[in-house]
Coordinates of C-alpha atoms and ligand atoms in Angstrom, one line a residue:
Chain A
M16 CA 128.7 67.1 101.8
L17 CA 125.1 65.9 101.8
S18 CA 124.0 62.4 103.0
V19 CA 120.2 61.6 102.9
R20 CA 119.4 58.6 105.0
D21 CA 115.9 56.5 104.8
L22 CA 114.0 59.6 103.9
H23 CA 110.2 59.3 103.8
V24 CA 107.9 62.0 102.4
Y25 CA 104.3 62.1 102.9
Y26 CA 101.5 64.0 101.7
D27 CA 98.1 63.7 103.1
G28 CA 97.6 60.0 102.5
I29 CA 100.3 59.6 99.8
H30 CA 103.6 58.0 100.7
A31 CA 105.6 59.8 98.1
L32 CA 109.3 58.8 99.2
K33 CA 109.6 55.5 100.6
G34 CA 112.9 55.6 102.5
I35 CA 115.5 56.7 99.9
S36 CA 119.3 57.1 100.8
L37 CA 121.7 59.1 98.6
E38 CA 125.2 60.8 99.0
V39 CA 126.3 64.0 97.3
P40 CA 130.2 64.2 97.8
K41 CA 131.6 67.7 97.7
G42 CA 132.5 69.2 94.4
K43 CA 130.6 66.4 92.3
I44 CA 127.5 66.6 90.2
V45 CA 125.0 63.8 91.3
T46 CA 121.9 63.2 89.4
L47 CA 118.6 61.8 90.4
I48 CA 116.6 60.6 87.3
G49 CA 113.1 58.9 87.0
A50 CA 109.9 59.3 85.3
N51 CA 107.2 61.8 86.2
G52 CA 105.7 61.3 89.7
A53 CA 108.6 59.2 90.8
G54 CA 109.4 61.7 93.7
K55 CA 112.4 63.6 92.5
S56 CA 111.0 66.9 93.3
S57 CA 109.8 65.6 96.6
T58 CA 113.4 64.8 97.5
L59 CA 114.7 68.3 96.6
R60 CA 111.7 69.9 98.5
A61 CA 112.4 67.8 101.5
I62 CA 116.2 68.8 101.4
S63 CA 115.1 72.5 101.0
G64 CA 112.6 72.2 104.1
L65 CA 109.7 72.9 102.0
V66 CA 107.8 69.7 103.1
K67 CA 107.0 69.3 106.6
N68 CA 105.9 65.7 106.8
I69 CA 109.2 64.0 106.5
K70 CA 110.9 61.0 108.2
G71 CA 114.6 60.0 108.1
S72 CA 117.9 62.2 108.2
I73 CA 119.4 64.7 106.0
V74 CA 122.9 65.4 107.0
Y75 CA 124.6 68.3 105.7
D76 CA 128.2 69.4 106.6
G77 CA 127.8 67.1 109.6
R78 CA 124.5 68.3 110.9
D79 CA 121.0 66.8 110.6
I80 CA 119.0 69.4 108.8
A81 CA 115.8 67.6 108.6
G82 CA 113.0 69.6 110.1
Q83 CA 114.9 73.1 109.9
T84 CA 113.1 75.9 108.3
P85 CA 113.9 76.9 104.5
V86 CA 115.4 80.1 105.7
D87 CA 118.0 78.1 108.0
I88 CA 118.8 75.8 105.2
V89 CA 119.3 78.5 102.7
R90 CA 121.6 80.2 105.2
G91 CA 123.3 76.9 105.6
G92 CA 124.4 77.2 101.8
I93 CA 121.7 75.3 99.9
M94 CA 119.8 76.8 97.2
M95 CA 117.1 75.3 94.8
S96 CA 116.1 76.1 91.5
P97 CA 112.5 74.8 91.5
E98 CA 110.8 72.8 88.8
G99 CA 109.1 75.0 86.4
R100 CA 111.7 77.8 87.2
K101 CA 109.1 79.8 89.3
I102 CA 110.7 83.0 88.6
F103 CA 108.6 86.1 89.8
P104 CA 107.2 87.3 86.4
H105 CA 105.9 90.5 87.9
L106 CA 109.4 91.5 89.3
S107 CA 112.3 92.7 87.5
V108 CA 115.1 90.6 86.7
L109 CA 117.4 92.3 89.0
D110 CA 114.7 92.0 91.9
N111 CA 114.5 88.2 91.1
L112 CA 118.1 88.0 91.5
M113 CA 117.9 90.0 94.8
L114 CA 115.4 87.6 96.1
G115 CA 118.0 84.7 95.6
A116 CA 120.3 86.9 98.0
Y117 CA 117.6 87.6 100.5
S118 CA 119.0 85.7 103.2
R119 CA 122.5 87.3 102.9
N120 CA 123.5 90.7 104.4
N121 CA 126.8 91.5 103.1
K122 CA 125.9 94.1 100.5
A123 CA 129.5 94.2 98.9
E124 CA 129.5 90.5 98.7
I125 CA 126.1 90.5 97.1
Q126 CA 127.4 93.0 94.6
K127 CA 130.3 91.0 93.7
D128 CA 128.3 87.9 93.1
L129 CA 125.9 90.0 90.9
E130 CA 128.5 91.0 88.9
W131 CA 129.9 87.5 88.5
V132 CA 126.3 86.1 87.8
Y133 CA 126.1 88.9 85.1
E134 CA 129.1 87.8 83.6
V135 CA 128.1 84.1 83.3
F136 CA 124.7 85.3 81.9
P137 CA 125.1 88.3 80.0
R138 CA 121.7 88.4 78.7
L139 CA 120.5 88.9 82.1
K140 CA 122.6 91.9 82.7
E141 CA 121.1 93.5 79.4
R142 CA 117.6 92.9 80.7
S143 CA 118.1 93.7 84.4
G144 CA 115.3 96.2 84.4
Q145 CA 112.8 94.0 82.5
K146 CA 110.0 92.2 84.1
G147 CA 110.8 88.6 84.6
G148 CA 107.7 87.3 82.8
T149 CA 108.7 88.9 79.6
L150 CA 111.9 86.7 79.0
S151 CA 111.8 83.7 76.9
G152 CA 111.7 80.4 78.4
G153 CA 115.5 79.8 78.0
E154 CA 116.1 83.1 79.7
Q155 CA 113.8 82.5 82.5
Q156 CA 115.7 79.2 83.2
M157 CA 119.1 81.2 83.3
L158 CA 117.3 83.6 85.5
A159 CA 116.3 80.7 87.8
L160 CA 119.9 79.4 87.9
A161 CA 121.3 82.8 88.4
R162 CA 118.7 83.4 91.1
A163 CA 119.9 80.3 92.9
L164 CA 123.6 81.3 92.6
M165 CA 122.9 84.6 94.2
G166 CA 122.2 82.7 97.3
A167 CA 126.1 81.9 97.4
P168 CA 125.2 78.2 97.7
N169 CA 127.7 75.5 98.5
L170 CA 125.3 73.0 97.4
I171 CA 122.8 73.7 94.5
L172 CA 119.8 71.7 93.9
L173 CA 118.2 71.8 90.3
D174 CA 114.8 70.4 89.5
E175 CA 114.5 69.7 85.8
P176 CA 116.3 72.7 84.4
S177 CA 115.9 71.3 80.9
L178 CA 112.1 71.1 81.2
G179 CA 110.4 72.6 78.1
L180 CA 113.6 73.9 76.7
A181 CA 114.6 73.5 72.8
P182 CA 117.4 71.0 72.3
L183 CA 120.1 73.6 71.6
L184 CA 119.1 75.4 74.8
V185 CA 119.2 72.2 76.9
K186 CA 122.9 71.7 75.7
N187 CA 123.5 75.4 76.9
V188 CA 121.9 74.8 80.2
F189 CA 123.9 71.7 80.8
D190 CA 127.2 73.3 79.8
I191 CA 126.5 76.1 82.4
I192 CA 125.7 73.6 85.1
Q193 CA 129.1 72.1 84.4
N194 CA 130.6 75.4 84.6
I195 CA 129.0 76.0 88.0
N196 CA 130.3 72.7 89.2
E197 CA 133.8 73.7 88.1
V198 CA 133.9 76.7 90.0
G199 CA 133.2 74.7 93.0
K200 CA 129.5 74.2 93.6
T201 CA 128.2 70.8 94.5
V202 CA 125.2 70.2 92.5
L203 CA 122.2 67.7 92.8
L204 CA 120.4 67.4 89.5
V205 CA 117.0 66.2 89.1
E206 CA 116.1 65.3 85.5
Q207 CA 113.6 63.4 83.3
N208 CA 116.1 64.1 80.5
A209 CA 118.2 61.1 81.8
F210 CA 120.6 61.1 78.9
A211 CA 121.8 64.7 79.1
A212 CA 122.0 64.4 83.0
L213 CA 123.8 61.2 82.8
K214 CA 126.6 62.7 80.5
I215 CA 127.6 65.4 83.0
A216 CA 126.9 63.5 86.4
H217 CA 129.8 61.8 88.3
Y218 CA 127.2 59.7 90.0
A219 CA 123.5 58.8 89.4
Y220 CA 120.5 57.4 91.2
V221 CA 117.4 56.1 89.4
L222 CA 114.1 56.8 91.2
E223 CA 110.9 54.7 90.6
T224 CA 107.8 55.4 92.5
G225 CA 109.5 56.7 95.6
S226 CA 112.3 54.1 95.9
I227 CA 116.0 54.2 94.5
V228 CA 116.1 51.2 92.2
L229 CA 119.5 51.5 90.6
E230 CA 122.5 53.6 91.4
G231 CA 126.1 54.0 89.8
T232 CA 128.4 56.3 88.1
G233 CA 126.9 58.1 85.0
K234 CA 128.5 56.0 82.6
D235 CA 127.5 52.8 84.2
I236 CA 123.9 53.8 84.4
M237 CA 123.8 54.8 80.8
Q238 CA 125.1 51.5 79.8
N239 CA 122.6 49.7 82.0
A240 CA 120.0 48.2 79.6
K241 CA 117.3 48.6 82.1
V242 CA 117.6 52.3 82.2
C243 CA 117.8 52.4 78.4
E244 CA 114.4 50.8 78.0
A245 CA 112.8 52.6 81.0
Y246 CA 114.0 56.1 80.6
L247 CA 116.1 56.8 77.5
G248 CA 113.5 55.4 75.3
G249 CA 115.3 52.4 74.1
Chain B
M14 CA 78.0 125.6 92.5
S15 CA 80.4 128.4 92.7
L16 CA 84.1 127.8 92.4
A17 CA 84.7 128.5 96.0
M18 CA 82.1 125.8 97.1
F19 CA 83.6 123.4 94.6
V20 CA 87.1 123.7 96.1
Q21 CA 85.8 123.1 99.5
H22 CA 83.8 120.0 98.5
L23 CA 86.9 118.8 96.7
L24 CA 89.2 119.1 99.7
N25 CA 86.4 117.5 101.8
G26 CA 86.3 114.5 99.2
V27 CA 89.9 114.1 99.3
T28 CA 90.2 114.1 102.9
L29 CA 87.4 111.5 103.5
G30 CA 89.1 109.6 100.6
S31 CA 92.5 109.7 102.1
L32 CA 91.1 108.3 105.3
Y33 CA 89.5 105.5 103.4
A34 CA 92.6 104.7 101.4
L35 CA 94.8 104.5 104.3
I36 CA 92.4 101.7 105.8
A37 CA 92.0 100.1 102.3
I38 CA 95.8 99.7 102.1
G39 CA 95.8 97.4 105.0
Y40 CA 93.1 95.2 103.9
T41 CA 94.5 94.9 100.3
M42 CA 98.1 94.3 101.6
V43 CA 97.0 91.4 103.8
Y44 CA 94.7 90.2 101.2
G45 CA 97.4 90.2 98.6
I46 CA 99.7 88.1 100.7
L47 CA 97.4 85.8 102.6
R48 CA 94.1 85.9 100.6
L49 CA 92.6 86.9 103.9
I50 CA 90.0 89.5 104.8
N51 CA 91.2 90.8 107.9
F52 CA 87.9 91.8 109.7
A53 CA 89.5 92.9 112.7
H54 CA 91.1 95.8 110.6
S55 CA 88.1 98.0 111.5
E56 CA 88.8 97.5 115.2
I57 CA 92.5 98.5 114.7
F58 CA 91.3 101.6 113.2
M59 CA 89.1 102.3 116.2
L60 CA 91.9 101.4 118.7
G61 CA 94.2 104.0 117.2
A62 CA 91.6 106.8 118.1
Y63 CA 91.0 105.5 121.6
F64 CA 94.9 105.3 122.2
V65 CA 95.4 108.8 121.3
F66 CA 92.4 109.7 123.8
W67 CA 94.0 107.9 126.6
G68 CA 97.5 109.1 125.8
I69 CA 96.2 112.6 126.1
V70 CA 93.9 112.2 129.3
L71 CA 96.1 109.6 131.1
L72 CA 99.8 110.4 130.0
H73 CA 99.3 114.0 129.2
L74 CA 100.9 113.7 126.0
P75 CA 100.6 116.6 123.4
W76 CA 98.3 115.5 120.7
A77 CA 101.0 115.0 118.0
V78 CA 103.1 112.8 120.5
A79 CA 100.0 110.9 121.5
M80 CA 99.4 110.3 117.8
V81 CA 102.9 108.9 117.0
V82 CA 102.8 106.7 120.1
A83 CA 99.2 105.2 119.2
V84 CA 100.2 104.6 115.7
I85 CA 103.4 102.6 116.8
V86 CA 101.5 100.6 119.6
V87 CA 98.8 99.9 117.2
G88 CA 101.0 98.8 114.6
A89 CA 102.7 96.4 117.1
L90 CA 99.1 95.2 118.1
G91 CA 98.5 94.3 114.5
V92 CA 101.7 92.2 114.5
L93 CA 100.5 90.6 117.7
V94 CA 96.9 89.7 116.3
D95 CA 98.7 88.1 113.3
R96 CA 101.0 86.1 115.6
I97 CA 98.2 84.9 117.9
A98 CA 95.2 84.5 115.5
Y99 CA 96.4 84.0 112.2
R100 CA 99.9 82.5 112.0
P101 CA 99.0 79.3 113.8
L102 CA 96.2 78.8 111.0
R103 CA 98.7 79.5 108.1
D104 CA 98.4 75.9 106.9
A105 CA 94.8 75.4 107.7
P106 CA 92.0 75.9 105.1
R107 CA 91.5 79.6 104.5
I108 CA 88.1 79.6 105.9
S109 CA 89.7 79.0 109.4
A110 CA 91.6 82.1 109.3
L111 CA 88.6 84.1 108.0
I112 CA 86.5 82.8 111.0
S113 CA 89.5 83.6 113.3
A114 CA 89.4 87.2 111.8
I115 CA 85.7 87.6 112.6
G116 CA 86.4 86.3 116.1
V117 CA 89.5 88.8 116.6
S118 CA 87.0 91.5 115.3
F119 CA 84.3 90.8 118.0
F120 CA 86.8 90.2 120.7
L121 CA 88.5 93.5 120.2
Q122 CA 85.1 95.4 119.9
N123 CA 83.8 93.9 123.1
L124 CA 87.2 94.4 125.0
A125 CA 86.8 98.0 123.9
I126 CA 83.3 98.3 125.3
V127 CA 84.6 96.7 128.6
V128 CA 87.7 98.7 128.9
F129 CA 86.5 102.0 127.4
S130 CA 82.9 101.7 127.9
A131 CA 80.2 102.1 125.2
I132 CA 79.6 105.6 126.1
P133 CA 80.7 107.9 123.1
R134 CA 83.5 110.2 124.1
E135 CA 84.4 113.6 123.0
V136 CA 87.6 113.9 121.3
Y137 CA 90.3 116.4 122.0
R138 CA 91.1 118.4 118.9
P139 CA 94.2 120.6 118.5
D140 CA 93.6 124.2 118.5
W141 CA 95.4 124.9 115.1
L142 CA 92.7 122.7 113.3
E143 CA 89.9 125.1 114.5
N144 CA 90.6 128.2 112.6
A145 CA 89.6 128.3 109.0
I146 CA 92.0 129.7 106.5
V147 CA 90.3 132.3 104.2
V148 CA 91.6 132.9 100.8
G149 CA 89.6 135.4 98.9
D150 CA 86.1 133.7 99.2
I151 CA 87.4 130.2 99.6
R152 CA 87.2 128.9 103.2
V153 CA 89.5 126.2 103.9
L154 CA 89.6 124.3 107.1
P155 CA 93.1 123.1 108.2
L156 CA 91.8 119.7 108.6
T157 CA 91.1 119.4 104.7
L158 CA 94.9 120.2 104.1
F159 CA 96.4 118.4 107.0
V160 CA 94.8 115.0 106.4
P161 CA 95.6 114.6 102.8
V162 CA 99.0 115.8 103.3
L163 CA 99.8 113.7 106.1
S164 CA 98.2 110.6 104.1
F165 CA 100.2 111.4 101.2
L166 CA 103.4 111.4 103.2
L167 CA 102.4 108.1 104.9
M168 CA 101.7 106.6 101.5
M169 CA 105.0 107.8 100.1
G170 CA 106.7 106.3 103.0
L171 CA 104.7 102.9 102.3
V172 CA 105.8 103.1 98.6
F173 CA 109.5 103.6 99.7
I174 CA 109.1 100.4 101.8
V175 CA 107.3 98.3 99.4
Y176 CA 109.7 99.2 96.4
K177 CA 113.1 100.0 97.8
T178 CA 113.5 97.9 101.1
K179 CA 114.2 94.1 101.4
P180 CA 111.0 93.4 103.4
G181 CA 109.2 95.2 100.6
L182 CA 110.7 93.0 98.0
G183 CA 109.6 89.8 100.3
M184 CA 106.1 91.2 100.4
R185 CA 105.9 91.7 96.5
A186 CA 107.5 88.1 96.2
I187 CA 105.1 86.4 98.8
S188 CA 102.0 87.9 97.4
K189 CA 102.8 86.2 94.0
D190 CA 104.2 82.8 95.1
I191 CA 104.6 82.0 98.9
E192 CA 106.1 78.7 98.1
T193 CA 109.1 80.0 96.1
S194 CA 109.5 82.8 98.4
Y195 CA 110.2 80.3 101.1
A196 CA 112.5 78.4 98.8
M197 CA 114.5 81.5 98.3
G198 CA 115.1 82.0 102.0
V199 CA 112.6 84.7 102.4
P200 CA 111.5 84.7 106.2
V201 CA 107.8 84.5 105.2
N202 CA 106.3 84.8 108.7
R203 CA 108.6 87.9 109.6
V204 CA 107.6 89.7 106.3
I205 CA 103.9 88.9 106.9
A206 CA 104.3 90.4 110.4
I207 CA 105.8 93.5 109.0
T208 CA 102.8 93.8 106.6
F209 CA 100.4 93.4 109.3
G210 CA 102.4 96.1 111.3
I211 CA 102.3 98.7 108.6
G212 CA 98.7 98.1 107.6
S213 CA 97.8 98.4 111.2
A214 CA 99.5 101.7 111.8
L215 CA 98.1 103.1 108.6
A216 CA 94.6 102.1 109.9
A217 CA 95.4 103.7 113.2
A218 CA 96.6 106.8 111.6
S219 CA 93.2 107.0 109.6
G220 CA 91.3 106.3 112.8
I221 CA 93.1 109.1 114.6
M222 CA 92.4 111.6 111.9
W223 CA 88.9 110.4 111.3
T224 CA 88.1 111.6 115.0
L225 CA 89.2 115.0 114.0
R226 CA 86.6 115.1 111.4
Y227 CA 83.9 113.3 113.4
P228 CA 84.9 114.1 116.9
Q229 CA 83.3 111.2 118.8
L230 CA 84.8 107.8 120.2
Q231 CA 82.9 104.7 120.2
P232 CA 83.9 101.0 120.2
V233 CA 82.0 100.5 117.0
M234 CA 83.2 103.5 115.2
G235 CA 85.4 101.4 112.9
M236 CA 82.7 99.3 111.3
I237 CA 81.3 101.6 108.8
P238 CA 84.6 103.2 107.6
G239 CA 86.2 99.8 107.6
F240 CA 83.4 98.4 105.5
K241 CA 83.5 101.3 103.0
A242 CA 87.4 101.0 102.7
F243 CA 87.0 97.4 102.1
I244 CA 84.8 98.1 99.3
A245 CA 87.2 100.8 98.2
A246 CA 89.9 98.2 98.0
V247 CA 87.8 95.8 96.1
V248 CA 86.8 98.5 93.7
G249 CA 90.4 99.4 93.2
G250 CA 91.3 95.8 92.7
I251 CA 92.0 93.8 95.9
G252 CA 95.7 93.0 96.2
S253 CA 96.8 96.4 94.5
I254 CA 98.0 99.1 96.8
Q255 CA 97.7 101.6 94.0
G256 CA 94.0 100.3 93.5
A257 CA 93.3 100.6 97.2
V258 CA 94.4 104.4 97.1
I259 CA 92.5 105.1 93.9
G260 CA 89.4 103.3 95.3
G261 CA 89.5 105.0 98.6
I262 CA 89.9 108.5 97.3
G263 CA 87.5 108.0 94.5
L264 CA 84.8 106.8 97.0
G265 CA 85.4 109.8 99.2
L266 CA 85.3 112.0 96.4
I267 CA 82.0 110.4 95.0
E268 CA 80.4 110.5 98.4
I269 CA 80.9 114.2 99.0
M270 CA 80.3 115.3 95.6
A271 CA 77.2 113.3 95.2
V272 CA 75.7 115.0 98.4
A273 CA 76.8 118.4 97.2
V274 CA 75.2 118.2 93.9
F275 CA 72.1 116.3 95.0
P276 CA 71.5 117.2 98.6
D277 CA 68.5 115.0 98.7
L278 CA 70.6 112.0 98.4
A279 CA 72.3 112.6 101.7
G280 CA 70.3 110.0 103.3
Y281 CA 71.5 107.5 100.8
R282 CA 75.2 108.3 101.3
D283 CA 76.1 105.0 102.6
A284 CA 74.5 103.1 99.8
L285 CA 76.7 105.0 97.3
A286 CA 79.6 102.8 98.1
F287 CA 77.7 99.5 97.3
I288 CA 76.4 101.1 94.0
L289 CA 79.9 101.8 93.1
L290 CA 81.0 98.5 94.0
I291 CA 78.3 96.8 92.0
G292 CA 78.8 99.0 89.0
I293 CA 82.6 98.5 88.9
L294 CA 82.4 94.9 89.5
L295 CA 79.9 94.4 86.7
V296 CA 82.1 96.1 84.3
K297 CA 85.4 94.8 85.6
P298 CA 85.1 91.8 88.0
T299 CA 88.9 92.1 89.2
G300 CA 88.4 95.8 90.2
L301 CA 90.0 98.7 88.6
L302 CA 93.7 97.8 88.9
G303 CA 93.2 94.2 89.9
E304 CA 94.8 91.2 88.2
K305 CA 93.2 87.7 88.3
L306 CA 94.5 86.0 91.5
E307 CA 95.0 82.5 91.5
D308 CA 93.3 80.7 94.3
K309 CA 95.4 79.5 96.9
V310 CA 94.7 76.0 98.1
Ligands
ADP424 N1 101.8 68.8 97.3 C1 101.5 67.5 97.0 N2 100.2 67.0 97.4 C2 100.0 65.7 97.2 N3 100.7 64.8 96.5 C3 101.9 65.3 96.0 C4 102.3 66.6 96.2 N4 103.3 66.7 95.5 C5 103.6 65.5 94.9 N5 102.8 64.6 95.1 C6 102.7 63.3 94.9 O1 104.0 62.6 95.3 C7 104.5 61.8 94.2 C8 105.8 62.3 93.8 O2 105.7 63.6 93.1 P1 107.0 64.4 92.7 O3 107.8 64.4 94.0 O4 106.6 65.7 92.3 O5 107.6 63.6 91.6 P2 108.6 64.1 90.2 O6 109.2 65.3 90.6 O7 109.7 62.9 90.3 O8 107.7 63.9 89.2 C9 103.4 61.9 93.0 O9 102.6 61.0 93.0 C10 102.7 63.2 93.3 O10 101.4 63.1 92.7
MG425 MG1 109.2 67.1 89.7

């Protein structure tokens, strides 16, 4: 479904991604783990068309989307839930969700997805008129996930969805990611919480200062001693 | 002051204030989204008035039709200004766009001098504006009813667009977080273009109504009202549409009332705006309804 080849990302003077390649097969959960500053967000932002200065190819459904505008990429069926959730605190929960559906025009289908999203996240339905900023951290993360789903993506990019959440909520979030995957969404999951991510991922890549240093199935990586010491805290 | 006089001053103040408010809305919307002070906005105001004049003289349009046409054409012109002068600088340091704005302002003003000439022109005013309505001992000029009512309707239209339509949702999102708006698939440049179009159309409407009150056309006519409207936007809280409306109407009322109560102050009228600005900013640095805006890098 998504095939990244030799991707480089540059910020003025900083070579943040040094030619990474990765595959995200249809229907799978693939995770990209690594320490802070490794280049995980840069990878997702490059796929979403948010960083301009990139090199390499990003082939999605057979077409190279590198260099396309974010709007085109969203229309093509890729939605991102950015790091730090980035919900709009001054807008209502409903408006936040509608922003996720901004690129779509079929009102009936949007309404149908809204109802589905409200079913998955009943809390959001209760609070649909409330400002996003008044939600708790966990609820904001649910809103960010739901907002991404409102774009009716085939591929969903999640940037550290467990960031700053209490352990119980983290489990909750990962359960939901698995559910999302089971209804047919392909997931590229970026995490610092390697252990939780590896548990649900079909395949994993380990990123270190802009390069992929290790890849394998979630289980393999979890058993790999190197990862244990570097990312799972022994 | 008799009640009759008070009512007249009040209507005059609201009339002047509505005109400031319509201009201030454009400043505040553009600033809210791009953190850009659109210096060309006062020239947009001026062009609205000129286009009506030429619509009547050259195309023999009735006044109302000329006004609608001018508002639409100037709205489109605002979109064009953004496309040519600001959009290419979207990723440049903010000072570049600011300098570009000053450039556009000079350009449009000088273009107006070349094309329209600097000689002030008389403005055609529709007949129905001339006859005062007399209720008891209150004498009301139709203008002081027409301007606030039309302004109110335009503002209601704006509220509808901002709070009930998709581009409006895009505007509210972009003004808070442009990067995440991009990520959500909001066509940011198109939404910004719509914002310029709306702001410019409102400024044009203000310029046109301004010449009903001060019936003289000049290429520099936008400078003072534009400046005061900008102050009104800052006083109200730059970035806030409600703030721009309150700031604009408040400034108009204060100007008219102050001169009515202290006729000796008439000469200092233009200074009032600054006194108000300094006074408000000392007490509330973000303006009346402003929230702290994070700096955009
Ligand atoms: N907008 C930016 N401008 C300059 N450097 C950046 C920017 N974003 C990220 N970087 C740098 O790129 C590297 C990778 O960052 P990032 O992709 O955010 O890593 P991660 O998400 O794995 O923490 C870091 O060294 C970071 O400082
Ligand atoms: Mg990151």
